[in-house]
Amino acid sequence: GAVVSQHPSWVICKSGTSVKIECRSLDFQATTMFWYRQFPKQSLMLMATSNEGSKATYEQGVEKDKFLINHASLTLSTLTVTSAHPEDSSFYICSVAGNYEQYFGPGTRLTVT
Amino acid sequence: GQNIDQPTEMTATEGAIVQINCTYQTSGFNGLFWYQQHAGEAPTFLSYNVLDGLEEKGRFSSFLSRSKGYSYLLLKELQMKDSASYLCAVSISGGYNKLIFGAGTRLAVHP
């Protein structure tokens, strides 16, 4: 399967600032990537589907202007949380679409103070 | 809409067998996945069923009945390290292998 990394693994930022999370596919051409958010003791909620070279498709209720996704290459997708607020504190996980399964990154813990 | 149901919590004894059920009603079906997730970590792939029947892989087995919208994950010879959340996810049609996750079942294995 694909090896997927995320950076940073955890980040603390102040309310009102922006933070960028990187998702890299180390050994697999990632045409499609997914971004999820997971609150404590809850399951993964799909935020958006990211396709290389085109605009991301956001799930209902996810603000595209707040969660900016860029997927400019087959190895890198980024999620930028703009004007972060404490309610954006969560575990953000990316995944790479394989032939039939998804390969998950290790996740990024975001805390907004 | 999409609906995937699984029990919230289960407990079991080390060495025993546990079955975690999952029922689903989704717009389209392209296969069902089971993932294991330890707290604070990313999910790891356990199994994939696209046809009816039982798939066995070591201590883990997964069953699917598409007509009933039902799956289960069977864990045998439970070990303490099996304490984790188990996520049922359905791949829905429409391209990109989009996954819809259930809420997850937190399994606690006791000595």
Tab-separated table of C-alpha atoms in Angstrom:
chain	number	residue	atom	x	y	z
A	1	GLY	CA	0.000	0.000	0.000
A	2	ALA	CA	0.905	3.667	-0.182
A	3	VAL	CA	2.893	5.418	2.508
A	4	VAL	CA	1.291	8.727	3.450
A	5	SER	CA	2.819	11.347	5.707
A	6	GLN	CA	1.383	14.483	7.287
A	7	HIS	CA	3.115	17.551	8.620
A	8	PRO	CA	2.946	18.794	11.245
A	9	SER	CA	1.804	15.964	13.508
A	10	TRP	CA	0.472	18.519	15.949
A	11	VAL	CA	0.108	22.281	15.978
A	12	ILE	CA	-1.127	24.919	18.390
A	13	CYS	CA	-2.195	28.263	16.987
A	14	LYS	CA	-3.927	31.385	18.227
A	15	SER	CA	-7.484	32.221	17.309
A	16	GLY	CA	-7.674	34.245	14.110
A	17	THR	CA	-4.503	32.891	12.560
A	18	SER	CA	-4.162	30.428	9.689
A	19	VAL	CA	-2.453	27.069	9.720
A	20	LYS	CA	-1.371	24.853	6.839
A	21	ILE	CA	-1.321	21.052	6.996
A	22	GLU	CA	0.603	19.056	4.404
A	23	CYS	CA	-0.248	15.581	3.185
A	24	ARG	CA	2.369	13.736	1.143
A	25	SER	CA	2.112	10.466	-0.742
A	26	LEU	CA	5.635	9.080	-0.561
A	27	ASP	CA	5.475	6.153	-2.976
A	28	PHE	CA	2.152	6.341	-4.790
A	29	GLN	CA	0.805	8.728	-7.393
A	30	ALA	CA	-2.035	10.416	-5.570
A	31	THR	CA	-4.499	11.559	-8.197
A	32	THR	CA	-7.203	11.756	-5.558
A	33	MET	CA	-6.818	12.597	-1.888
A	34	PHE	CA	-9.371	13.020	0.860
A	35	TRP	CA	-9.422	15.251	3.916
A	36	TYR	CA	-11.241	14.172	7.081
A	37	ARG	CA	-11.879	15.735	10.446
A	38	GLN	CA	-12.389	13.758	13.622
A	39	PHE	CA	-13.622	15.156	16.929
A	40	PRO	CA	-12.947	13.260	20.179
A	41	LYS	CA	-14.786	9.960	20.434
A	42	GLN	CA	-16.415	10.527	17.065
A	43	SER	CA	-15.846	8.970	13.680
A	44	LEU	CA	-14.166	10.408	10.625
A	45	MET	CA	-16.154	13.043	8.794
A	46	LEU	CA	-15.230	13.623	5.163
A	47	MET	CA	-14.522	17.292	4.518
A	48	ALA	CA	-13.491	17.307	0.876
A	49	THR	CA	-12.217	15.315	-2.070
A	50	SER	CA	-9.114	16.722	-3.684
A	51	ASN	CA	-8.095	15.947	-7.256
A	52	GLU	CA	-4.684	16.800	-8.646
A	53	GLY	CA	-4.771	19.908	-10.771
A	54	SER	CA	-8.393	20.800	-10.158
A	55	LYS	CA	-10.610	22.366	-7.521
A	56	ALA	CA	-11.577	20.326	-4.488
A	57	THR	CA	-15.107	19.059	-3.966
A	58	TYR	CA	-16.401	19.974	-0.528
A	59	GLU	CA	-18.985	18.066	1.500
A	60	GLN	CA	-22.166	19.773	2.521
A	61	GLY	CA	-21.638	22.088	5.467
A	62	VAL	CA	-17.895	22.507	4.960
A	63	GLU	CA	-16.899	26.099	4.159
A	64	LYS	CA	-14.597	26.109	1.149
A	65	ASP	CA	-13.342	29.627	1.924
A	66	LYS	CA	-12.343	28.581	5.422
A	67	PHE	CA	-10.731	25.268	4.564
A	68	LEU	CA	-8.545	25.905	1.531
A	69	ILE	CA	-7.314	22.814	-0.274
A	70	ASN	CA	-4.545	22.771	-2.841
A	71	HIS	CA	-3.509	19.658	-4.754
A	72	ALA	CA	-0.957	20.889	-7.228
A	73	SER	CA	1.059	17.695	-7.645
A	74	LEU	CA	0.653	13.929	-7.496
A	75	THR	CA	2.524	13.790	-4.208
A	76	LEU	CA	1.246	16.739	-2.194
A	77	SER	CA	-2.064	18.136	-1.015
A	78	THR	CA	-2.397	20.922	1.533
A	79	LEU	CA	-5.239	21.982	3.808
A	80	THR	CA	-5.157	25.530	5.140
A	81	VAL	CA	-7.467	26.392	8.004
A	82	THR	CA	-7.995	30.136	7.709
A	83	SER	CA	-8.972	32.404	10.579
A	84	ALA	CA	-8.961	29.462	12.934
A	85	HIS	CA	-11.268	29.400	15.952
A	86	PRO	CA	-11.310	27.120	18.995
A	87	GLU	CA	-14.146	25.071	17.463
A	88	ASP	CA	-11.784	24.146	14.618
A	89	SER	CA	-9.646	22.237	17.116
A	90	SER	CA	-9.742	18.670	15.880
A	91	PHE	CA	-7.777	15.755	14.446
A	92	TYR	CA	-7.308	16.223	10.700
A	93	ILE	CA	-6.517	13.146	8.623
A	94	CYS	CA	-5.743	12.872	4.931
A	95	SER	CA	-5.911	9.784	2.771
A	96	VAL	CA	-4.825	8.732	-0.685
A	97	ALA	CA	-7.212	6.861	-2.964
A	98	GLY	CA	-5.848	3.512	-4.119
A	99	ASN	CA	-7.411	1.091	-6.550
A	100	TYR	CA	-10.224	0.328	-4.155
A	101	GLU	CA	-9.081	1.334	-0.676
A	102	GLN	CA	-7.742	4.466	0.952
A	103	TYR	CA	-4.351	4.844	2.591
A	104	PHE	CA	-4.421	7.125	5.601
A	105	GLY	CA	-1.864	9.548	6.877
A	106	PRO	CA	-0.965	9.632	10.593
A	107	GLY	CA	-3.123	12.689	11.259
A	108	THR	CA	-2.529	16.231	12.519
A	109	ARG	CA	-3.793	17.385	15.907
A	110	LEU	CA	-4.820	21.050	15.707
A	111	THR	CA	-5.460	23.034	18.858
A	112	VAL	CA	-6.677	26.616	18.543
A	113	THR	CA	-6.304	28.729	21.666
B	1	GLY	CA	-29.105	10.008	2.890
B	2	GLN	CA	-26.336	7.807	4.165
B	3	ASN	CA	-26.753	5.766	7.321
B	4	ILE	CA	-24.260	3.387	8.888
B	5	ASP	CA	-24.981	1.931	12.322
B	6	GLN	CA	-22.715	0.050	14.671
B	7	PRO	CA	-22.710	-0.376	18.458
B	8	THR	CA	-21.002	2.402	20.368
B	9	GLU	CA	-19.081	0.275	22.856
B	10	MET	CA	-18.318	-3.381	23.529
B	11	THR	CA	-16.272	-5.206	26.118
B	12	ALA	CA	-14.707	-8.638	25.917
B	13	THR	CA	-12.243	-10.865	27.713
B	14	GLU	CA	-8.725	-11.660	26.564
B	15	GLY	CA	-8.702	-14.892	24.545
B	16	ALA	CA	-12.401	-14.700	23.706
B	17	ILE	CA	-14.227	-14.035	20.422
B	18	VAL	CA	-16.157	-10.850	19.687
B	19	GLN	CA	-18.437	-9.916	16.799
B	20	ILE	CA	-18.989	-6.294	15.849
B	21	ASN	CA	-22.043	-5.686	13.683
B	22	CYS	CA	-22.622	-2.984	11.099
B	23	THR	CA	-25.786	-2.189	9.165
B	24	TYR	CA	-25.913	0.292	6.342
B	25	GLN	CA	-28.270	2.143	4.061
B	26	THR	CA	-26.386	4.117	1.455
B	27	SER	CA	-26.890	5.628	-1.976
B	28	GLY	CA	-24.872	3.118	-3.930
B	29	PHE	CA	-22.489	0.443	-2.783
B	30	ASN	CA	-18.960	-0.246	-3.955
B	31	GLY	CA	-17.704	-2.339	-1.072
B	32	LEU	CA	-17.454	-2.321	2.717
B	33	PHE	CA	-14.318	-1.734	4.758
B	34	TRP	CA	-13.346	-2.342	8.347
B	35	TYR	CA	-10.624	-0.210	9.902
B	36	GLN	CA	-8.979	-0.322	13.312
B	37	GLN	CA	-8.116	2.940	15.018
B	38	HIS	CA	-6.179	3.404	18.248
B	39	ALA	CA	-6.736	6.658	20.087
B	40	GLY	CA	-4.893	9.569	18.493
B	41	GLU	CA	-3.777	7.534	15.509
B	42	ALA	CA	-4.912	7.127	11.918
B	43	PRO	CA	-7.132	4.202	10.911
B	44	THR	CA	-5.437	1.049	9.676
B	45	PHE	CA	-7.019	-1.227	7.087
B	46	LEU	CA	-8.399	-4.563	8.298
B	47	SER	CA	-10.669	-5.942	5.602
B	48	TYR	CA	-12.639	-5.293	2.441
B	49	ASN	CA	-15.809	-7.077	1.282
B	50	VAL	CA	-17.505	-6.427	-2.016
B	51	LEU	CA	-19.198	-9.807	-2.552
B	52	ASP	CA	-21.444	-11.676	-0.125
B	53	GLY	CA	-19.735	-14.081	2.199
B	54	LEU	CA	-16.935	-14.427	4.677
B	55	GLU	CA	-13.380	-13.162	4.245
B	56	GLU	CA	-10.871	-14.593	6.683
B	57	LYS	CA	-7.510	-13.071	7.468
B	58	GLY	CA	-5.723	-14.534	10.469
B	59	ARG	CA	-7.538	-13.675	13.697
B	60	PHE	CA	-9.883	-11.323	11.850
B	61	SER	CA	-12.831	-12.266	9.631
B	62	SER	CA	-15.419	-10.080	7.955
B	63	PHE	CA	-18.816	-11.019	6.587
B	64	LEU	CA	-21.083	-9.214	4.142
B	65	SER	CA	-24.712	-9.611	3.104
B	66	ARG	CA	-25.564	-7.016	0.493
B	67	SER	CA	-29.258	-7.934	0.374
B	68	LYS	CA	-29.550	-7.298	4.112
B	69	GLY	CA	-27.227	-4.279	4.202
B	70	TYR	CA	-25.282	-6.039	6.938
B	71	SER	CA	-21.702	-6.815	7.818
B	72	TYR	CA	-19.812	-8.036	10.830
B	73	LEU	CA	-16.208	-8.126	11.949
B	74	LEU	CA	-15.183	-11.176	13.949
B	75	LEU	CA	-12.122	-11.011	16.165
B	76	LYS	CA	-10.786	-14.292	17.568
B	77	GLU	CA	-8.282	-15.001	20.334
B	78	LEU	CA	-8.587	-11.474	21.609
B	79	GLN	CA	-5.461	-9.737	22.840
B	80	MET	CA	-5.137	-6.642	24.984
B	81	LYS	CA	-3.718	-4.755	22.009
B	82	ASP	CA	-7.046	-5.270	20.207
B	83	SER	CA	-8.548	-2.607	22.467
B	84	ALA	CA	-9.335	0.096	19.915
B	85	SER	CA	-12.126	1.620	17.871
B	86	TYR	CA	-13.373	-0.370	14.910
B	87	LEU	CA	-14.789	1.635	12.037
B	88	CYS	CA	-17.213	0.302	9.454
B	89	ALA	CA	-17.052	2.256	6.182
B	90	VAL	CA	-18.973	1.941	2.934
B	91	SER	CA	-17.534	2.923	-0.416
B	92	ILE	CA	-20.314	4.551	-2.350
B	93	SER	CA	-20.611	4.742	-6.094
B	94	GLY	CA	-19.730	7.799	-8.082
B	95	GLY	CA	-16.028	7.557	-8.444
B	96	TYR	CA	-13.011	8.421	-6.295
B	97	ASN	CA	-13.692	5.527	-3.858
B	98	LYS	CA	-15.463	7.895	-1.486
B	99	LEU	CA	-15.924	6.374	1.970
B	100	ILE	CA	-18.725	7.014	4.432
B	101	PHE	CA	-17.786	6.006	7.966
B	102	GLY	CA	-19.935	4.724	10.773
B	103	ALA	CA	-19.488	6.225	14.220
B	104	GLY	CA	-17.159	3.433	15.275
B	105	THR	CA	-17.294	0.781	17.994
B	106	ARG	CA	-14.946	1.175	20.965
B	107	LEU	CA	-13.814	-2.263	22.054
B	108	ALA	CA	-12.274	-2.766	25.480
B	109	VAL	CA	-10.481	-6.069	26.064
B	110	HIS	CA	-10.071	-7.051	29.720
B	111	PRO	CA	-7.714	-9.643	31.233
